[in-house]
């Protein structure tokens, strides 16, 4: 499975995971800056059609092949995207979900949930997670640095997370938790 936090002006984060033996195995994490959804769809699948992408330096394509070539070995069961992935863009009336589907990624939109509720689900699930630390190091760092926003007027933390570099990986992990508990194994948290 994959769970995506799709950024437009921010980074795009992708967690790769498996669910078996009553555990969530996080096998890889990638974060992309200044990359289009089309480009990331191709990188995640690492199909031979990478050459068909226009506007990418041939040297970058070679870097992608070296860094992400193992993706073609993955047999994806499902790709999960944020709740708003089906929202159509105002400029061309095409949704990001439609763009991704055209490029071979068929997203299952996750339901809209309160951010704090999603964080709590992720916290509950965390004890049943196993991370491949070689391939998820950037995502794990994001989880460690995820924090609430500080209110300097009231001298206390606000109820919402601080939006910084750690938000993308952490939001993506929250989507992993929602995907696992709502779609993959609805009884997962009952066994935690």
XYZ file of C-alpha atoms in Angstrom:
192
model
C 0.000 0.000 0.000
C 0.921 3.649 -0.249
C -0.466 6.670 1.595
C 0.144 10.104 0.109
C 0.136 13.623 1.470
C -0.159 15.563 -1.752
C 1.286 19.044 -1.642
C 0.855 21.624 -4.328
C 3.264 24.292 -3.125
C 4.587 22.050 -0.317
C 6.407 18.758 -0.420
C 4.625 15.585 -1.478
C 5.097 12.687 0.954
C 4.564 8.993 0.206
C 4.655 6.178 2.796
C 4.924 2.591 1.507
C 3.588 -0.018 3.905
C 2.373 -3.570 4.398
C -0.094 -4.924 6.940
C 0.432 -8.478 8.159
C 0.996 -10.415 11.405
C -1.053 -7.775 13.248
C 1.603 -5.155 12.461
C 2.000 -2.229 10.083
C 5.363 -2.558 8.355
C 6.544 0.795 6.987
C 8.961 -0.247 4.282
C 9.813 3.068 2.632
C 9.213 6.799 2.734
C 9.807 9.304 -0.073
C 9.389 13.052 -0.028
C 9.371 15.087 -3.223
C 9.864 18.834 -3.557
C 8.998 20.740 -6.704
C 7.765 17.596 -8.468
C 4.453 17.330 -10.249
C 1.874 14.712 -9.376
C 2.459 13.139 -12.802
C 6.184 12.868 -12.172
C 5.695 11.349 -8.701
C 3.162 8.837 -10.061
C 5.818 7.634 -12.492
C 8.508 7.502 -9.785
C 6.287 5.527 -7.396
C 5.540 2.958 -10.098
C 8.958 3.249 -11.784
C 7.495 1.889 -14.974
C 9.463 1.884 -18.177
C 7.422 4.848 -19.421
C 9.541 7.326 -17.440
C 11.078 8.337 -20.768
C 7.693 9.609 -21.945
C 7.736 12.420 -19.388
C 8.519 15.723 -21.035
C 10.437 18.500 -19.382
C 12.644 16.322 -17.178
C 16.364 16.440 -17.627
C 17.617 13.044 -18.905
C 20.180 13.021 -16.088
C 17.332 13.326 -13.557
C 15.615 10.347 -15.157
C 18.787 8.348 -14.616
C 18.904 9.495 -10.971
C 15.291 8.368 -10.547
C 16.095 4.961 -12.021
C 19.014 4.491 -9.652
C 17.241 5.765 -6.551
C 13.736 4.369 -7.114
C 14.242 1.502 -9.544
C 13.238 -1.034 -6.895
C 9.672 0.379 -6.971
C 8.912 -1.677 -10.074
C 9.230 -4.754 -7.829
C 6.386 -3.558 -5.596
C 2.978 -5.119 -6.131
C 0.628 -2.399 -4.907
C -2.719 -3.406 -3.435
C -4.050 0.151 -3.131
C -2.964 3.784 -3.066
C -4.581 6.066 -0.476
C -4.883 9.815 -0.956
C -6.236 12.710 1.090
C -9.955 13.404 1.251
C -9.712 16.303 -1.195
C -7.957 14.393 -3.969
C -11.171 14.352 -6.016
C -11.568 18.140 -5.866
C -11.373 19.618 -9.337
C -8.827 22.347 -10.019
C -10.403 25.698 -10.797
C -8.147 26.311 -13.811
C -8.859 23.142 -15.765
C -11.710 21.422 -13.880
C -9.666 18.213 -13.620
C -9.124 16.537 -10.266
C -5.767 15.317 -9.023
C -7.364 11.891 -8.717
C -8.165 11.916 -12.459
C -4.633 13.023 -13.323
C -3.155 10.236 -11.176
C -5.525 7.623 -12.631
C -4.418 8.605 -16.127
C -0.821 7.983 -14.979
C -1.586 4.557 -13.493
C -2.339 5.394 -9.835
C -5.961 4.817 -8.829
C -6.408 6.527 -5.457
C -8.820 5.487 -2.749
C -9.750 8.838 -1.171
C -9.624 8.767 2.610
C -12.540 10.237 4.532
C -12.249 13.748 5.877
C -11.390 13.481 9.563
C -10.551 15.930 12.283
C -6.756 16.322 12.376
C -6.538 15.637 16.121
C -8.715 12.524 15.752
C -6.366 11.277 13.039
C -3.332 12.018 15.223
C -4.895 10.012 18.046
C -5.509 7.046 15.728
C -1.867 7.248 14.610
C -0.696 7.352 18.239
C -2.736 4.263 19.094
C -1.405 2.407 16.069
C 2.219 3.430 16.629
C 3.029 0.568 19.012
C 2.098 -1.880 16.233
C 4.390 -0.314 13.634
C 7.732 -1.550 12.427
C 9.925 0.815 10.412
C 12.643 -0.087 7.928
C 14.971 2.573 9.289
C 17.207 2.538 6.219
C 14.346 3.482 3.879
C 12.116 5.543 6.208
C 14.702 7.698 7.988
C 13.346 11.016 6.662
C 9.771 10.055 7.576
C 10.815 8.921 11.054
C 12.618 12.241 11.573
C 9.435 14.042 10.553
C 7.439 12.047 13.112
C 9.978 12.872 15.837
C 9.889 16.606 15.017
C 6.118 16.911 14.591
C 4.796 19.365 17.158
C 1.944 21.609 18.164
C 1.953 25.275 17.347
C 2.976 27.568 20.227
C 0.715 30.503 21.138
C 3.101 33.229 22.315
C 0.233 35.455 23.491
C -1.428 32.866 25.755
C 1.817 30.992 26.551
C 0.417 27.600 25.697
C 0.192 25.215 22.797
C -2.612 25.578 20.291
C -4.843 22.631 19.416
C -3.408 22.391 15.918
C -0.046 21.114 14.685
C 2.680 23.483 13.573
C 2.969 23.554 9.793
C 6.646 23.061 9.017
C 8.915 20.591 7.212
C 7.799 17.739 9.510
C 4.106 18.178 8.643
C 4.238 16.368 5.296
C 5.656 13.083 6.554
C 3.533 13.228 9.688
C 0.331 13.943 7.762
C 1.197 11.067 5.436
C 1.651 8.778 8.461
C -1.729 9.935 9.777
C -3.167 8.857 6.418
C -1.506 5.445 6.865
C -3.302 5.107 10.212
C -6.657 6.116 8.732
C -6.197 3.752 5.772
C -5.334 0.823 8.031
C -8.180 1.371 10.479
C -10.901 2.356 7.987
C -10.142 0.245 4.913
C -7.543 -2.471 5.434
C -8.315 -3.863 8.904
C -11.210 -2.168 10.680
C -10.552 -4.161 13.876
C -6.837 -3.331 13.984
C -7.033 -0.961 16.958
C -9.126 -3.462 18.929
C -6.069 -5.712 19.032
C -3.604 -2.991 20.114
